[in-house]
Amino acid sequence: MSRLVVVSNRVSDPRKSAGAGGLAVALGEALSANGGLWFGWSGTIVEGGTPGEGEMHTHHSGNVTLTTVDLCREDHDSYYLGYSNGVLWPVFHYRLDLADFDAGYIGGYRRVNQLMARKLMPLLKPDDIIWVHDYHLIPMAAELRAMGCKNRIGFFLHIPLPPPLILAAVPQHEWLIRSLFAYDLIGFQAQSDVEHFSSYVGKEVGAEALDKHQFRAFGRKVQAQAFPIGIDVDEFAALTHAKEGRDMYERMKKEFSRRRLLLGVERLDYSKGLPQRVRSFRELLKNYPENIRSATLIQIASPSREALDTYAGLRQELESLCGAINGDYGELDWMPVRYIHRNVSRKRLPGLYRVADVALVTPLRDGMNLVAKEFIAAQDPADPGVLVLSRFAGAAEQLKEALLVNPYDVHGTAESIQLALQMPLIERQRRHQQLLERIRSQDVHWWRKTYLDALAACDPE
Ligand code: GDG
């Protein structure tokens, strides 16, 4: 059995991941199955350290080895804040207007990928299977190959890949795509991402399409395919019934016994469409006044990437919108929006999802969106809530029985929210049952196994 080596920006201890997200749990579990190595940044920033250098730390958790590398301030700021989250994140989410194409960032991005490859290379065994995650580490395989690595290496992009003409706005677009050809398998979230990859490599680098999923360019062959990530449905359903989930459910259920609850949960990120959502909610109150004093929006927007100006600006915009709507529509004993800018414990979230009549998952663009799937998993099948889902979330390719909306269309979204609030029980049950079957058959274990089987089956070059 080959050893699995997972490489990601952040690393988490599988034994301490009870409160962590589903992805950390799934990767930890994949590694624990046969023993493995999880490699990435330690989370430590060394003030005044030397660029391209970083101390390595190793500890063991059962049969999983966790090896991490520190980054100096300059590397962290240009690799993580600068190129990853100031260039790749906005452009890959179609926000050219928010990208900061500072020419200095790319140096740090390359330097950190080289540093990571240099530290990982001596730890590798010849038959290890390497699985690299996300946009922070696109050139990782190319760096490893340059050092002579012949292992099978797969990549999974958790965020969307934009169409060729948007991608081409990144000054290093060709280099990024050439770097992807150092992998054996590229996993995307959605079919639309595979289409964008296929059309980019056809148009911009003249790749030869060997079939729908295999492409040859730069003297290498790569396979590109969609593997929609899922959640651990059983684990999530169990959290709903565990003490903290149940306490949350009972407390909120009592409060909302005669009122309707609309719920939004995400990191405060401009890809999630939060201002548009609050405007849609205001439109709902304006056009359907029967919801005044009845429908409440709870919006959890957990703090994220606050060192970047675009995120600070978004926070101000959202807070001013929430303040305005509460000022315009609020009563002494009722406020339309409850906005929470804090992280809510993962153990309590499922209880909150279960009380909600409607989940508003309306990103402007999203690789997949796990909140949509968590909401479905937490519902009571006898009296389920309704999922209002953006057509621009990767999840929309799978979750067709949700009410699909265009989040830019504030009026249309408000109409769909009203439809959701009025949906008869029988239709809610029918939609929920189909959605639940879908997230069960393609859960996080299916995702991991399907991906790793496909990687193991790739012909090595
Ligand atoms: C990226 C891609 C893709 C949110 N607020 C709180 C909290 N959360 C949890 C949710 C969910 C996770 O964070 C968010 O996952 P998403 O998938 O919705 O979004 P991203 O963070 O942008 O993730 C995305 C994903 O990678 C996986 O491939 O689906 O498209 O952008 O699990 O529950 N958790 C807690 N408190 C909060 O306040 N505990």
Short mmCIF file of N, CA and C in Angstrom, two decimals, residues 107-264:
data_model
loop_
_atom_site.label_atom_id
_atom_site.label_comp_id
_atom_site.label_asym_id
_atom_site.label_seq_id
_atom_site.Cartn_x
_atom_site.Cartn_y
_atom_site.Cartn_z
N GLY A 107 7.19 36.91 -6.37
CA GLY A 107 8.49 36.43 -5.87
C GLY A 107 8.30 35.61 -4.59
N GLY A 108 7.46 36.12 -3.69
CA GLY A 108 7.22 35.44 -2.42
C GLY A 108 6.46 34.13 -2.64
N TYR A 109 5.52 34.16 -3.57
CA TYR A 109 4.72 32.95 -3.86
C TYR A 109 5.63 31.83 -4.37
N ARG A 110 6.52 32.18 -5.29
CA ARG A 110 7.47 31.18 -5.80
C ARG A 110 8.42 30.71 -4.72
N ARG A 111 8.92 31.68 -3.93
CA ARG A 111 9.90 31.36 -2.90
C ARG A 111 9.32 30.38 -1.88
N VAL A 112 8.06 30.61 -1.48
CA VAL A 112 7.47 29.72 -0.47
C VAL A 112 7.21 28.34 -1.07
N ASN A 113 6.75 28.28 -2.33
CA ASN A 113 6.54 26.98 -2.95
C ASN A 113 7.87 26.23 -3.10
N GLN A 114 8.93 26.97 -3.41
CA GLN A 114 10.25 26.32 -3.50
C GLN A 114 10.71 25.83 -2.13
N LEU A 115 10.51 26.69 -1.13
CA LEU A 115 10.90 26.32 0.23
C LEU A 115 10.18 25.04 0.67
N MET A 116 8.87 25.01 0.42
CA MET A 116 8.07 23.84 0.82
C MET A 116 8.55 22.59 0.09
N ALA A 117 8.82 22.72 -1.22
CA ALA A 117 9.27 21.57 -2.02
C ALA A 117 10.64 21.10 -1.51
N ARG A 118 11.52 22.05 -1.21
CA ARG A 118 12.88 21.72 -0.74
C ARG A 118 12.81 20.96 0.59
N LYS A 119 11.90 21.38 1.46
CA LYS A 119 11.78 20.72 2.78
C LYS A 119 11.10 19.36 2.65
N LEU A 120 10.16 19.24 1.70
CA LEU A 120 9.40 17.99 1.57
C LEU A 120 10.22 16.91 0.86
N MET A 121 10.99 17.32 -0.13
CA MET A 121 11.69 16.36 -1.01
C MET A 121 12.45 15.26 -0.25
N PRO A 122 13.27 15.60 0.75
CA PRO A 122 14.03 14.52 1.43
C PRO A 122 13.15 13.58 2.24
N LEU A 123 11.89 13.98 2.50
CA LEU A 123 11.00 13.14 3.33
C LEU A 123 10.26 12.11 2.49
N LEU A 124 10.34 12.24 1.15
CA LEU A 124 9.52 11.39 0.27
C LEU A 124 10.16 10.03 0.02
N LYS A 125 9.27 9.00 -0.09
CA LYS A 125 9.71 7.66 -0.48
C LYS A 125 9.23 7.43 -1.91
N PRO A 126 9.91 6.52 -2.64
CA PRO A 126 9.62 6.40 -4.08
C PRO A 126 8.16 6.09 -4.42
N ASP A 127 7.46 5.30 -3.60
CA ASP A 127 6.08 4.98 -4.01
C ASP A 127 5.03 5.80 -3.25
N ASP A 128 5.42 6.89 -2.61
CA ASP A 128 4.44 7.78 -1.98
C ASP A 128 3.51 8.37 -3.03
N ILE A 129 2.24 8.53 -2.64
CA ILE A 129 1.29 9.26 -3.49
C ILE A 129 1.09 10.63 -2.86
N ILE A 130 1.28 11.69 -3.65
CA ILE A 130 1.26 13.05 -3.09
C ILE A 130 -0.01 13.76 -3.55
N TRP A 131 -0.73 14.38 -2.59
CA TRP A 131 -1.98 15.08 -2.92
C TRP A 131 -1.87 16.53 -2.41
N VAL A 132 -1.75 17.45 -3.35
CA VAL A 132 -1.56 18.87 -3.01
C VAL A 132 -2.91 19.60 -3.09
N HIS A 133 -3.17 20.48 -2.11
CA HIS A 133 -4.45 21.17 -2.06
C HIS A 133 -4.36 22.68 -2.25
N ASP A 134 -5.14 23.15 -3.18
CA ASP A 134 -5.56 24.55 -3.30
C ASP A 134 -4.54 25.55 -3.88
N TYR A 135 -5.11 26.75 -4.10
CA TYR A 135 -4.44 27.77 -4.91
C TYR A 135 -3.14 28.31 -4.34
N HIS A 136 -2.92 28.11 -3.03
CA HIS A 136 -1.65 28.57 -2.45
C HIS A 136 -0.46 27.80 -3.02
N LEU A 137 -0.71 26.59 -3.50
CA LEU A 137 0.39 25.66 -3.79
C LEU A 137 0.40 25.16 -5.24
N ILE A 138 -0.13 25.93 -6.17
CA ILE A 138 -0.20 25.49 -7.58
C ILE A 138 1.17 25.03 -8.11
N PRO A 139 2.27 25.78 -7.87
CA PRO A 139 3.56 25.35 -8.47
C PRO A 139 4.30 24.27 -7.70
N MET A 140 3.69 23.71 -6.66
CA MET A 140 4.38 22.75 -5.80
C MET A 140 4.93 21.55 -6.59
N ALA A 141 4.11 20.97 -7.47
CA ALA A 141 4.57 19.78 -8.21
C ALA A 141 5.71 20.14 -9.14
N ALA A 142 5.61 21.30 -9.81
CA ALA A 142 6.67 21.71 -10.74
C ALA A 142 7.99 21.86 -9.98
N GLU A 143 7.92 22.40 -8.76
CA GLU A 143 9.14 22.54 -7.95
C GLU A 143 9.69 21.18 -7.57
N LEU A 144 8.80 20.27 -7.19
CA LEU A 144 9.25 18.91 -6.82
C LEU A 144 9.85 18.20 -8.04
N ARG A 145 9.18 18.33 -9.21
CA ARG A 145 9.71 17.68 -10.43
C ARG A 145 11.11 18.22 -10.76
N ALA A 146 11.29 19.55 -10.57
CA ALA A 146 12.59 20.15 -10.88
C ALA A 146 13.69 19.55 -9.98
N MET A 147 13.29 19.03 -8.84
CA MET A 147 14.27 18.40 -7.93
C MET A 147 14.36 16.90 -8.16
N GLY A 148 13.68 16.42 -9.21
CA GLY A 148 13.80 15.01 -9.57
C GLY A 148 12.70 14.10 -9.05
N CYS A 149 11.62 14.67 -8.51
CA CYS A 149 10.55 13.84 -7.95
C CYS A 149 9.77 13.13 -9.08
N LYS A 150 9.66 11.80 -8.97
CA LYS A 150 8.97 11.02 -10.02
C LYS A 150 7.64 10.45 -9.51
N ASN A 151 7.28 10.82 -8.29
CA ASN A 151 6.06 10.24 -7.69
C ASN A 151 4.81 10.68 -8.43
N ARG A 152 3.73 9.94 -8.18
CA ARG A 152 2.44 10.39 -8.66
C ARG A 152 2.02 11.59 -7.82
N ILE A 153 1.65 12.70 -8.47
CA ILE A 153 1.25 13.89 -7.71
C ILE A 153 -0.10 14.38 -8.24
N GLY A 154 -1.04 14.54 -7.32
CA GLY A 154 -2.36 15.07 -7.69
C GLY A 154 -2.58 16.44 -7.06
N PHE A 155 -3.48 17.20 -7.67
CA PHE A 155 -3.81 18.54 -7.17
C PHE A 155 -5.32 18.66 -7.08
N PHE A 156 -5.82 19.33 -6.05
CA PHE A 156 -7.25 19.62 -6.00
C PHE A 156 -7.45 21.12 -5.76
N LEU A 157 -8.22 21.75 -6.65
CA LEU A 157 -8.50 23.18 -6.52
C LEU A 157 -9.85 23.34 -5.82
N HIS A 158 -9.84 23.93 -4.63
CA HIS A 158 -11.09 24.07 -3.87
C HIS A 158 -11.93 25.25 -4.34
N ILE A 159 -11.32 26.17 -5.09
CA ILE A 159 -12.06 27.35 -5.54
C ILE A 159 -12.31 27.22 -7.05
N PRO A 160 -13.13 28.08 -7.65
CA PRO A 160 -13.43 27.90 -9.07
C PRO A 160 -12.23 28.24 -9.95
N LEU A 161 -12.23 27.72 -11.17
CA LEU A 161 -11.27 28.18 -12.18
C LEU A 161 -12.08 29.08 -13.14
N PRO A 162 -11.65 30.34 -13.33
CA PRO A 162 -12.46 31.24 -14.16
C PRO A 162 -12.26 30.95 -15.65
N PRO A 163 -13.11 31.53 -16.51
CA PRO A 163 -12.95 31.35 -17.95
C PRO A 163 -11.63 31.97 -18.43
N PRO A 164 -11.11 31.52 -19.61
CA PRO A 164 -9.79 31.92 -20.08
C PRO A 164 -9.53 33.42 -20.06
N LEU A 165 -10.48 34.24 -20.50
CA LEU A 165 -10.19 35.67 -20.60
C LEU A 165 -10.10 36.35 -19.23
N ILE A 166 -10.67 35.75 -18.21
CA ILE A 166 -10.52 36.30 -16.86
C ILE A 166 -9.18 35.83 -16.29
N LEU A 167 -8.91 34.54 -16.46
CA LEU A 167 -7.63 34.00 -15.99
C LEU A 167 -6.45 34.75 -16.61
N ALA A 168 -6.62 35.13 -17.88
CA ALA A 168 -5.53 35.78 -18.61
C ALA A 168 -5.16 37.15 -18.04
N ALA A 169 -6.01 37.68 -17.14
CA ALA A 169 -5.66 38.96 -16.50
C ALA A 169 -4.52 38.79 -15.49
N VAL A 170 -4.30 37.59 -15.01
CA VAL A 170 -3.17 37.36 -14.09
C VAL A 170 -1.90 37.40 -14.93
N PRO A 171 -0.97 38.30 -14.60
CA PRO A 171 0.23 38.41 -15.45
C PRO A 171 0.96 37.07 -15.63
N GLN A 172 0.87 36.19 -14.64
CA GLN A 172 1.61 34.91 -14.73
C GLN A 172 0.69 33.76 -15.13
N HIS A 173 -0.40 34.04 -15.87
CA HIS A 173 -1.39 32.97 -16.12
C HIS A 173 -0.80 31.76 -16.81
N GLU A 174 0.09 32.03 -17.78
CA GLU A 174 0.61 30.89 -18.54
C GLU A 174 1.53 30.03 -17.66
N TRP A 175 2.30 30.71 -16.85
CA TRP A 175 3.18 29.99 -15.92
C TRP A 175 2.37 29.13 -14.94
N LEU A 176 1.24 29.69 -14.46
CA LEU A 176 0.40 28.94 -13.51
C LEU A 176 -0.13 27.66 -14.16
N ILE A 177 -0.61 27.80 -15.41
CA ILE A 177 -1.20 26.63 -16.07
C ILE A 177 -0.10 25.63 -16.44
N ARG A 178 1.06 26.14 -16.86
CA ARG A 178 2.17 25.24 -17.15
C ARG A 178 2.54 24.45 -15.88
N SER A 179 2.49 25.14 -14.73
CA SER A 179 2.78 24.47 -13.46
C SER A 179 1.81 23.32 -13.20
N LEU A 180 0.56 23.51 -13.62
CA LEU A 180 -0.44 22.46 -13.39
C LEU A 180 -0.12 21.19 -14.17
N PHE A 181 0.58 21.35 -15.30
CA PHE A 181 0.93 20.17 -16.10
C PHE A 181 2.01 19.31 -15.45
N ALA A 182 2.56 19.75 -14.32
CA ALA A 182 3.52 18.90 -13.60
C ALA A 182 2.79 17.85 -12.76
N TYR A 183 1.46 18.03 -12.59
CA TYR A 183 0.67 17.04 -11.84
C TYR A 183 0.26 15.90 -12.77
N ASP A 184 -0.23 14.80 -12.18
CA ASP A 184 -0.81 13.72 -12.98
C ASP A 184 -2.32 13.86 -13.07
N LEU A 185 -2.92 14.38 -11.99
CA LEU A 185 -4.38 14.53 -11.96
C LEU A 185 -4.72 15.88 -11.33
N ILE A 186 -5.60 16.64 -12.03
CA ILE A 186 -6.08 17.90 -11.48
C ILE A 186 -7.56 17.73 -11.17
N GLY A 187 -7.92 17.88 -9.91
CA GLY A 187 -9.31 17.76 -9.51
C GLY A 187 -9.93 19.13 -9.38
N PHE A 188 -11.12 19.30 -9.97
CA PHE A 188 -11.88 20.53 -9.81
C PHE A 188 -13.18 20.21 -9.09
N GLN A 189 -13.84 21.27 -8.60
CA GLN A 189 -15.11 21.08 -7.90
C GLN A 189 -16.26 20.78 -8.86
N ALA A 190 -16.28 21.49 -10.00
CA ALA A 190 -17.48 21.46 -10.84
C ALA A 190 -17.11 21.24 -12.31
N GLN A 191 -18.10 20.81 -13.05
CA GLN A 191 -17.93 20.59 -14.48
C GLN A 191 -17.53 21.89 -15.18
N SER A 192 -18.10 23.02 -14.71
CA SER A 192 -17.78 24.30 -15.35
C SER A 192 -16.29 24.62 -15.23
N ASP A 193 -15.66 24.21 -14.13
CA ASP A 193 -14.22 24.45 -13.96
C ASP A 193 -13.41 23.63 -14.97
N VAL A 194 -13.84 22.38 -15.18
CA VAL A 194 -13.14 21.52 -16.15
C VAL A 194 -13.27 22.15 -17.55
N GLU A 195 -14.48 22.65 -17.85
CA GLU A 195 -14.69 23.29 -19.17
C GLU A 195 -13.76 24.50 -19.34
N HIS A 196 -13.61 25.29 -18.28
CA HIS A 196 -12.73 26.47 -18.38
C HIS A 196 -11.28 26.05 -18.58
N PHE A 197 -10.88 24.98 -17.89
CA PHE A 197 -9.51 24.49 -18.04
C PHE A 197 -9.30 24.01 -19.48
N SER A 198 -10.26 23.22 -19.95
CA SER A 198 -10.15 22.65 -21.29
C SER A 198 -10.09 23.77 -22.34
N SER A 199 -10.94 24.79 -22.18
CA SER A 199 -10.94 25.83 -23.20
C SER A 199 -9.68 26.70 -23.07
N TYR A 200 -9.20 26.93 -21.84
CA TYR A 200 -7.95 27.70 -21.69
C TYR A 200 -6.78 26.97 -22.36
N VAL A 201 -6.60 25.68 -22.03
CA VAL A 201 -5.40 25.00 -22.55
C VAL A 201 -5.49 24.81 -24.06
N GLY A 202 -6.73 24.70 -24.59
CA GLY A 202 -6.90 24.62 -26.04
C GLY A 202 -6.51 25.93 -26.71
N LYS A 203 -7.06 27.05 -26.17
CA LYS A 203 -6.87 28.36 -26.82
C LYS A 203 -5.50 28.97 -26.55
N GLU A 204 -5.06 28.93 -25.32
CA GLU A 204 -3.88 29.71 -24.95
C GLU A 204 -2.56 28.96 -25.09
N VAL A 205 -2.58 27.63 -24.91
CA VAL A 205 -1.29 26.94 -24.99
C VAL A 205 -1.30 25.84 -26.04
N GLY A 206 -2.38 25.76 -26.83
CA GLY A 206 -2.46 24.78 -27.91
C GLY A 206 -2.31 23.34 -27.44
N ALA A 207 -2.89 23.03 -26.27
CA ALA A 207 -2.79 21.65 -25.77
C ALA A 207 -3.58 20.72 -26.66
N GLU A 208 -3.13 19.48 -26.71
CA GLU A 208 -3.85 18.47 -27.49
C GLU A 208 -4.80 17.76 -26.52
N ALA A 209 -6.11 17.71 -26.87
CA ALA A 209 -7.07 17.00 -26.02
C ALA A 209 -7.09 15.53 -26.45
N LEU A 210 -6.58 14.64 -25.58
CA LEU A 210 -6.51 13.22 -25.93
C LEU A 210 -7.90 12.60 -25.81
N ASP A 211 -8.66 13.04 -24.83
CA ASP A 211 -10.10 12.74 -24.72
C ASP A 211 -10.69 13.86 -23.87
N LYS A 212 -11.91 13.66 -23.34
CA LYS A 212 -12.60 14.73 -22.61
C LYS A 212 -11.80 15.19 -21.38
N HIS A 213 -11.00 14.28 -20.83
CA HIS A 213 -10.33 14.59 -19.57
C HIS A 213 -8.81 14.61 -19.63
N GLN A 214 -8.24 14.22 -20.78
CA GLN A 214 -6.77 14.12 -20.82
C GLN A 214 -6.19 15.10 -21.82
N PHE A 215 -5.18 15.82 -21.37
CA PHE A 215 -4.60 16.88 -22.19
C PHE A 215 -3.09 16.72 -22.24
N ARG A 216 -2.51 17.01 -23.40
CA ARG A 216 -1.05 16.95 -23.51
C ARG A 216 -0.54 18.34 -23.89
N ALA A 217 0.44 18.83 -23.13
CA ALA A 217 1.11 20.11 -23.42
C ALA A 217 2.40 20.16 -22.60
N PHE A 218 3.31 21.01 -23.00
CA PHE A 218 4.59 21.20 -22.30
C PHE A 218 5.31 19.86 -22.09
N GLY A 219 5.10 18.91 -23.01
CA GLY A 219 5.78 17.62 -22.92
C GLY A 219 5.24 16.71 -21.83
N ARG A 220 4.05 17.04 -21.30
CA ARG A 220 3.46 16.16 -20.28
C ARG A 220 1.98 15.94 -20.53
N LYS A 221 1.48 14.85 -19.96
CA LYS A 221 0.05 14.55 -20.08
C LYS A 221 -0.59 14.75 -18.71
N VAL A 222 -1.77 15.39 -18.69
CA VAL A 222 -2.45 15.58 -17.41
C VAL A 222 -3.93 15.22 -17.56
N GLN A 223 -4.49 14.72 -16.47
CA GLN A 223 -5.92 14.39 -16.49
C GLN A 223 -6.65 15.45 -15.64
N ALA A 224 -7.75 16.01 -16.16
CA ALA A 224 -8.50 17.03 -15.43
C ALA A 224 -9.96 16.61 -15.33
N GLN A 225 -10.48 16.59 -14.11
CA GLN A 225 -11.81 16.03 -13.89
C GLN A 225 -12.49 16.69 -12.70
N ALA A 226 -13.83 16.65 -12.68
CA ALA A 226 -14.55 17.22 -11.54
C ALA A 226 -14.79 16.15 -10.46
N PHE A 227 -14.47 16.52 -9.22
CA PHE A 227 -14.74 15.67 -8.05
C PHE A 227 -15.42 16.56 -7.03
N PRO A 228 -16.74 16.73 -7.10
CA PRO A 228 -17.41 17.66 -6.17
C PRO A 228 -17.24 17.22 -4.72
N ILE A 229 -16.67 18.10 -3.92
CA ILE A 229 -16.42 17.74 -2.52
C ILE A 229 -17.73 17.66 -1.74
N GLY A 230 -17.79 16.72 -0.80
CA GLY A 230 -19.00 16.57 0.02
C GLY A 230 -18.69 16.77 1.49
N ILE A 231 -19.68 16.49 2.33
CA ILE A 231 -19.48 16.57 3.78
C ILE A 231 -19.67 15.18 4.38
N ASP A 232 -19.33 15.04 5.65
CA ASP A 232 -19.60 13.80 6.35
C ASP A 232 -21.04 13.91 6.89
N VAL A 233 -21.99 13.40 6.12
CA VAL A 233 -23.41 13.60 6.43
C VAL A 233 -23.77 13.00 7.79
N ASP A 234 -23.26 11.80 8.06
CA ASP A 234 -23.61 11.14 9.32
C ASP A 234 -23.04 11.90 10.52
N GLU A 235 -21.78 12.35 10.37
CA GLU A 235 -21.17 13.10 11.46
C GLU A 235 -21.96 14.37 11.72
N PHE A 236 -22.39 15.02 10.66
CA PHE A 236 -23.11 16.28 10.82
C PHE A 236 -24.49 16.06 11.45
N ALA A 237 -25.16 14.99 10.98
CA ALA A 237 -26.47 14.68 11.55
C ALA A 237 -26.31 14.33 13.04
N ALA A 238 -25.22 13.62 13.37
CA ALA A 238 -24.99 13.26 14.78
C ALA A 238 -24.77 14.50 15.63
N LEU A 239 -24.05 15.50 15.08
CA LEU A 239 -23.83 16.75 15.82
C LEU A 239 -25.15 17.46 16.12
N THR A 240 -26.11 17.29 15.21
CA THR A 240 -27.43 17.91 15.39
C THR A 240 -28.11 17.36 16.64
N HIS A 241 -27.85 16.07 16.91
CA HIS A 241 -28.53 15.43 18.04
C HIS A 241 -27.67 15.41 19.31
N ALA A 242 -26.40 15.78 19.20
CA ALA A 242 -25.54 15.81 20.39
C ALA A 242 -25.94 16.99 21.28
N LYS A 243 -25.44 17.01 22.51
CA LYS A 243 -25.95 17.96 23.51
C LYS A 243 -25.96 19.42 23.04
N GLU A 244 -24.80 19.90 22.58
CA GLU A 244 -24.74 21.33 22.24
C GLU A 244 -25.65 21.69 21.07
N GLY A 245 -25.75 20.78 20.09
CA GLY A 245 -26.63 21.00 18.95
C GLY A 245 -28.08 21.03 19.39
N ARG A 246 -28.41 20.08 20.27
CA ARG A 246 -29.80 19.98 20.73
C ARG A 246 -30.18 21.18 21.60
N ASP A 247 -29.25 21.59 22.48
CA ASP A 247 -29.53 22.77 23.33
C ASP A 247 -29.80 23.99 22.46
N MET A 248 -28.97 24.17 21.46
CA MET A 248 -29.13 25.31 20.55
C MET A 248 -30.49 25.23 19.86
N TYR A 249 -30.81 24.03 19.37
CA TYR A 249 -32.08 23.82 18.66
C TYR A 249 -33.26 24.18 19.57
N GLU A 250 -33.24 23.64 20.78
CA GLU A 250 -34.39 23.84 21.66
C GLU A 250 -34.57 25.31 22.05
N ARG A 251 -33.44 25.96 22.32
CA ARG A 251 -33.50 27.37 22.71
C ARG A 251 -34.06 28.24 21.57
N MET A 252 -33.53 28.01 20.38
CA MET A 252 -33.94 28.85 19.25
C MET A 252 -35.34 28.48 18.78
N LYS A 253 -35.68 27.21 18.88
CA LYS A 253 -37.01 26.75 18.42
C LYS A 253 -38.09 27.46 19.24
N LYS A 254 -37.84 27.57 20.55
CA LYS A 254 -38.80 28.22 21.44
C LYS A 254 -38.96 29.68 20.99
N GLU A 255 -37.83 30.31 20.74
CA GLU A 255 -37.88 31.72 20.37
C GLU A 255 -38.58 31.93 19.02
N PHE A 256 -38.39 30.99 18.12
CA PHE A 256 -38.96 31.14 16.78
C PHE A 256 -40.24 30.33 16.58
N SER A 257 -40.93 30.03 17.68
CA SER A 257 -42.14 29.21 17.54
C SER A 257 -43.21 29.95 16.73
N ARG A 258 -43.23 31.29 16.82
CA ARG A 258 -44.24 32.02 16.05
C ARG A 258 -43.63 32.99 15.06
N ARG A 259 -42.32 32.82 14.84
CA ARG A 259 -41.64 33.68 13.85
C ARG A 259 -40.87 32.81 12.87
N ARG A 260 -40.52 33.38 11.72
CA ARG A 260 -39.78 32.63 10.71
C ARG A 260 -38.30 33.00 10.79
N LEU A 261 -37.44 32.00 10.63
CA LEU A 261 -36.00 32.25 10.71
C LEU A 261 -35.33 32.03 9.36
N LEU A 262 -34.66 33.07 8.86
CA LEU A 262 -33.82 32.96 7.67
C LEU A 262 -32.38 32.97 8.16
N LEU A 263 -31.53 32.08 7.62
CA LEU A 263 -30.18 31.94 8.17
C LEU A 263 -29.12 32.03 7.09
N GLY A 264 -28.06 32.78 7.39
CA GLY A 264 -26.87 32.80 6.54
C GLY A 264 -25.65 32.53 7.41
#
